[in-house]
Amino acid sequence: GDKKYGIKTFITVFGEKKGRKITALLALVGYFIFPLFFLNLFLVLPALACGIATYYIIMKKSVKINESAVFGVFFVFFIFVAFSGVFVR
């Protein structure tokens, strides 16, 4: 799809293996930056767990990245964020 229509993604630009690794690392870093940005220690472990789970899902040797699983992990993290009171200050 993306390559056929000329859409630039990490995977189409850097290739399957390197593109997945870049995408997975950015997802992991994205999860981990959140608790640091809001100085919320309660979210460090959930961020690490969700980041590692997302990394694993992206790096899994399937033909296509399971976007439903990635969004499911994100939703679980959002639940932790909601209960942490990060936005209630």
PDB file of N, CA, C and O in Angstrom, residues 21-54:
ATOM      1  N   LYS A  21      12.376  -1.134  13.312  1.00  0.00           N
ATOM      2  CA  LYS A  21      13.181  -0.860  14.503  1.00  0.00           C
ATOM      3  C   LYS A  21      13.071   0.612  14.900  1.00  0.00           C
ATOM      4  O   LYS A  21      12.902   0.940  16.070  1.00  0.00           O
ATOM      5  N   ILE A  22      13.138   1.519  13.923  1.00  0.00           N
ATOM      6  CA  ILE A  22      13.001   2.960  14.200  1.00  0.00           C
ATOM      7  C   ILE A  22      11.624   3.258  14.778  1.00  0.00           C
ATOM      8  O   ILE A  22      11.495   3.962  15.780  1.00  0.00           O
ATOM      9  N   THR A  23      10.587   2.714  14.153  1.00  0.00           N
ATOM     10  CA  THR A  23       9.215   2.931  14.624  1.00  0.00           C
ATOM     11  C   THR A  23       9.031   2.393  16.042  1.00  0.00           C
ATOM     12  O   THR A  23       8.453   3.065  16.899  1.00  0.00           O
ATOM     13  N   ALA A  24       9.540   1.191  16.300  1.00  0.00           N
ATOM     14  CA  ALA A  24       9.405   0.572  17.616  1.00  0.00           C
ATOM     15  C   ALA A  24      10.156   1.369  18.686  1.00  0.00           C
ATOM     16  O   ALA A  24       9.643   1.574  19.795  1.00  0.00           O
ATOM     17  N   LEU A  25      11.356   1.815  18.371  1.00  0.00           N
ATOM     18  CA  LEU A  25      12.130   2.606  19.339  1.00  0.00           C
ATOM     19  C   LEU A  25      11.459   3.942  19.639  1.00  0.00           C
ATOM     20  O   LEU A  25      11.434   4.384  20.791  1.00  0.00           O
ATOM     21  N   LEU A  26      10.911   4.586  18.628  1.00  0.00           N
ATOM     22  CA  LEU A  26      10.207   5.856  18.850  1.00  0.00           C
ATOM     23  C   LEU A  26       8.955   5.649  19.707  1.00  0.00           C
ATOM     24  O   LEU A  26       8.643   6.490  20.555  1.00  0.00           O
ATOM     25  N   ALA A  27       8.261   4.541  19.505  1.00  0.00           N
ATOM     26  CA  ALA A  27       7.093   4.235  20.338  1.00  0.00           C
ATOM     27  C   ALA A  27       7.515   4.015  21.783  1.00  0.00           C
ATOM     28  O   ALA A  27       6.890   4.543  22.712  1.00  0.00           O
ATOM     29  N   LEU A  28       8.582   3.253  21.980  1.00  0.00           N
ATOM     30  CA  LEU A  28       9.090   2.989  23.325  1.00  0.00           C
ATOM     31  C   LEU A  28       9.498   4.290  24.012  1.00  0.00           C
ATOM     32  O   LEU A  28       9.118   4.543  25.154  1.00  0.00           O
ATOM     33  N   VAL A  29      10.234   5.130  23.316  1.00  0.00           N
ATOM     34  CA  VAL A  29      10.658   6.417  23.871  1.00  0.00           C
ATOM     35  C   VAL A  29       9.448   7.303  24.148  1.00  0.00           C
ATOM     36  O   VAL A  29       9.391   7.991  25.171  1.00  0.00           O
ATOM     37  N   GLY A  30       8.470   7.275  23.264  1.00  0.00           N
ATOM     38  CA  GLY A  30       7.258   8.079  23.458  1.00  0.00           C
ATOM     39  C   GLY A  30       6.527   7.724  24.743  1.00  0.00           C
ATOM     40  O   GLY A  30       6.085   8.606  25.482  1.00  0.00           O
ATOM     41  N   TYR A  31       6.413   6.440  25.009  1.00  0.00           N
ATOM     42  CA  TYR A  31       5.770   6.018  26.262  1.00  0.00           C
ATOM     43  C   TYR A  31       6.593   6.466  27.468  1.00  0.00           C
ATOM     44  O   TYR A  31       6.047   6.912  28.465  1.00  0.00           O
ATOM     45  N   PHE A  32       7.897   6.330  27.375  1.00  0.00           N
ATOM     46  CA  PHE A  32       8.738   6.606  28.538  1.00  0.00           C
ATOM     47  C   PHE A  32       8.881   8.107  28.820  1.00  0.00           C
ATOM     48  O   PHE A  32       9.060   8.516  29.961  1.00  0.00           O
ATOM     49  N   ILE A  33       8.773   8.939  27.790  1.00  0.00           N
ATOM     50  CA  ILE A  33       8.876  10.390  27.986  1.00  0.00           C
ATOM     51  C   ILE A  33       7.679  10.937  28.745  1.00  0.00           C
ATOM     52  O   ILE A  33       7.802  11.884  29.520  1.00  0.00           O
ATOM     53  N   PHE A  34       6.520  10.326  28.550  1.00  0.00           N
ATOM     54  CA  PHE A  34       5.289  10.845  29.155  1.00  0.00           C
ATOM     55  C   PHE A  34       5.392  11.010  30.671  1.00  0.00           C
ATOM     56  O   PHE A  34       5.138  12.099  31.196  1.00  0.00           O
ATOM     57  N   PRO A  35       5.762   9.970  31.450  1.00  0.00           N
ATOM     58  CA  PRO A  35       5.852  10.154  32.908  1.00  0.00           C
ATOM     59  C   PRO A  35       6.953  11.116  33.313  1.00  0.00           C
ATOM     60  O   PRO A  35       6.840  11.817  34.321  1.00  0.00           O
ATOM     61  N   LEU A  36       8.015  11.188  32.520  1.00  0.00           N
ATOM     62  CA  LEU A  36       9.094  12.135  32.831  1.00  0.00           C
ATOM     63  C   LEU A  36       8.629  13.575  32.614  1.00  0.00           C
ATOM     64  O   LEU A  36       8.944  14.466  33.402  1.00  0.00           O
ATOM     65  N   PHE A  37       7.884  13.787  31.548  1.00  0.00           N
ATOM     66  CA  PHE A  37       7.378  15.125  31.234  1.00  0.00           C
ATOM     67  C   PHE A  37       6.427  15.629  32.324  1.00  0.00           C
ATOM     68  O   PHE A  37       6.466  16.791  32.702  1.00  0.00           O
ATOM     69  N   PHE A  38       5.573  14.734  32.827  1.00  0.00           N
ATOM     70  CA  PHE A  38       4.600  15.129  33.843  1.00  0.00           C
ATOM     71  C   PHE A  38       5.076  14.854  35.268  1.00  0.00           C
ATOM     72  O   PHE A  38       4.329  15.057  36.226  1.00  0.00           O
ATOM     73  N   LEU A  39       6.320  14.397  35.401  1.00  0.00           N
ATOM     74  CA  LEU A  39       6.911  14.097  36.713  1.00  0.00           C
ATOM     75  C   LEU A  39       5.979  13.227  37.557  1.00  0.00           C
ATOM     76  O   LEU A  39       5.685  13.520  38.705  1.00  0.00           O
ATOM     77  N   ASN A  40       5.533  12.145  36.961  1.00  0.00           N
ATOM     78  CA  ASN A  40       4.595  11.242  37.614  1.00  0.00           C
ATOM     79  C   ASN A  40       5.222   9.852  37.704  1.00  0.00           C
ATOM     80  O   ASN A  40       5.243   9.101  36.732  1.00  0.00           O
ATOM     81  N   LEU A  41       5.734   9.512  38.879  1.00  0.00           N
ATOM     82  CA  LEU A  41       6.411   8.228  39.064  1.00  0.00           C
ATOM     83  C   LEU A  41       5.463   7.041  38.971  1.00  0.00           C
ATOM     84  O   LEU A  41       5.878   5.932  38.641  1.00  0.00           O
ATOM     85  N   PHE A  42       4.171   7.266  39.238  1.00  0.00           N
ATOM     86  CA  PHE A  42       3.179   6.200  39.127  1.00  0.00           C
ATOM     87  C   PHE A  42       3.127   5.631  37.707  1.00  0.00           C
ATOM     88  O   PHE A  42       2.835   4.444  37.515  1.00  0.00           O
ATOM     89  N   LEU A  43       3.434   6.457  36.715  1.00  0.00           N
ATOM     90  CA  LEU A  43       3.309   6.029  35.325  1.00  0.00           C
ATOM     91  C   LEU A  43       4.578   5.408  34.745  1.00  0.00           C
ATOM     92  O   LEU A  43       4.553   4.920  33.619  1.00  0.00           O
ATOM     93  N   VAL A  44       5.670   5.387  35.502  1.00  0.00           N
ATOM     94  CA  VAL A  44       6.926   4.871  34.952  1.00  0.00           C
ATOM     95  C   VAL A  44       6.815   3.390  34.590  1.00  0.00           C
ATOM     96  O   VAL A  44       7.163   2.993  33.468  1.00  0.00           O
ATOM     97  N   LEU A  45       6.351   2.563  35.516  1.00  0.00           N
ATOM     98  CA  LEU A  45       6.240   1.124  35.224  1.00  0.00           C
ATOM     99  C   LEU A  45       5.214   0.814  34.134  1.00  0.00           C
ATOM    100  O   LEU A  45       5.499   0.031  33.225  1.00  0.00           O
ATOM    101  N   PRO A  46       4.003   1.416  34.184  1.00  0.00           N
ATOM    102  CA  PRO A  46       3.074   1.166  33.074  1.00  0.00           C
ATOM    103  C   PRO A  46       3.628   1.643  31.726  1.00  0.00           C
ATOM    104  O   PRO A  46       3.427   0.987  30.705  1.00  0.00           O
ATOM    105  N   ALA A  47       4.343   2.762  31.736  1.00  0.00           N
ATOM    106  CA  ALA A  47       4.924   3.271  30.488  1.00  0.00           C
ATOM    107  C   ALA A  47       5.970   2.304  29.959  1.00  0.00           C
ATOM    108  O   ALA A  47       6.017   2.018  28.756  1.00  0.00           O
ATOM    109  N   LEU A  48       6.791   1.802  30.848  1.00  0.00           N
ATOM    110  CA  LEU A  48       7.813   0.849  30.439  1.00  0.00           C
ATOM    111  C   LEU A  48       7.172  -0.440  29.912  1.00  0.00           C
ATOM    112  O   LEU A  48       7.559  -0.950  28.846  1.00  0.00           O
ATOM    113  N   ALA A  49       6.175  -0.951  30.613  1.00  0.00           N
ATOM    114  CA  ALA A  49       5.489  -2.178  30.191  1.00  0.00           C
ATOM    115  C   ALA A  49       4.785  -1.986  28.844  1.00  0.00           C
ATOM    116  O   ALA A  49       4.906  -2.825  27.941  1.00  0.00           O
ATOM    117  N   CYS A  50       4.069  -0.882  28.706  1.00  0.00           N
ATOM    118  CA  CYS A  50       3.351  -0.623  27.451  1.00  0.00           C
ATOM    119  C   CYS A  50       4.326  -0.345  26.309  1.00  0.00           C
ATOM    120  O   CYS A  50       4.096  -0.767  25.168  1.00  0.00           O
ATOM    121  N   GLY A  51       5.405   0.348  26.611  1.00  0.00           N
ATOM    122  CA  GLY A  51       6.420   0.617  25.594  1.00  0.00           C
ATOM    123  C   GLY A  51       7.065  -0.662  25.093  1.00  0.00           C
ATOM    124  O   GLY A  51       7.244  -0.852  23.885  1.00  0.00           O
ATOM    125  N   ILE A  52       7.405  -1.561  26.014  1.00  0.00           N
ATOM    126  CA  ILE A  52       8.015  -2.832  25.625  1.00  0.00           C
ATOM    127  C   ILE A  52       7.014  -3.687  24.849  1.00  0.00           C
ATOM    128  O   ILE A  52       7.370  -4.320  23.849  1.00  0.00           O
ATOM    129  N   ALA A  53       5.752  -3.690  25.278  1.00  0.00           N
ATOM    130  CA  ALA A  53       4.718  -4.456  24.565  1.00  0.00           C
ATOM    131  C   ALA A  53       4.544  -3.925  23.137  1.00  0.00           C
ATOM    132  O   ALA A  53       4.474  -4.707  22.180  1.00  0.00           O
ATOM    133  N   THR A  54       4.510  -2.609  22.995  1.00  0.00           N
ATOM    134  CA  THR A  54       4.364  -2.008  21.666  1.00  0.00           C
ATOM    135  C   THR A  54       5.590  -2.313  20.808  1.00  0.00           C
ATOM    136  O   THR A  54       5.466  -2.632  19.620  1.00  0.00           O
TER     137      THR A  54
END
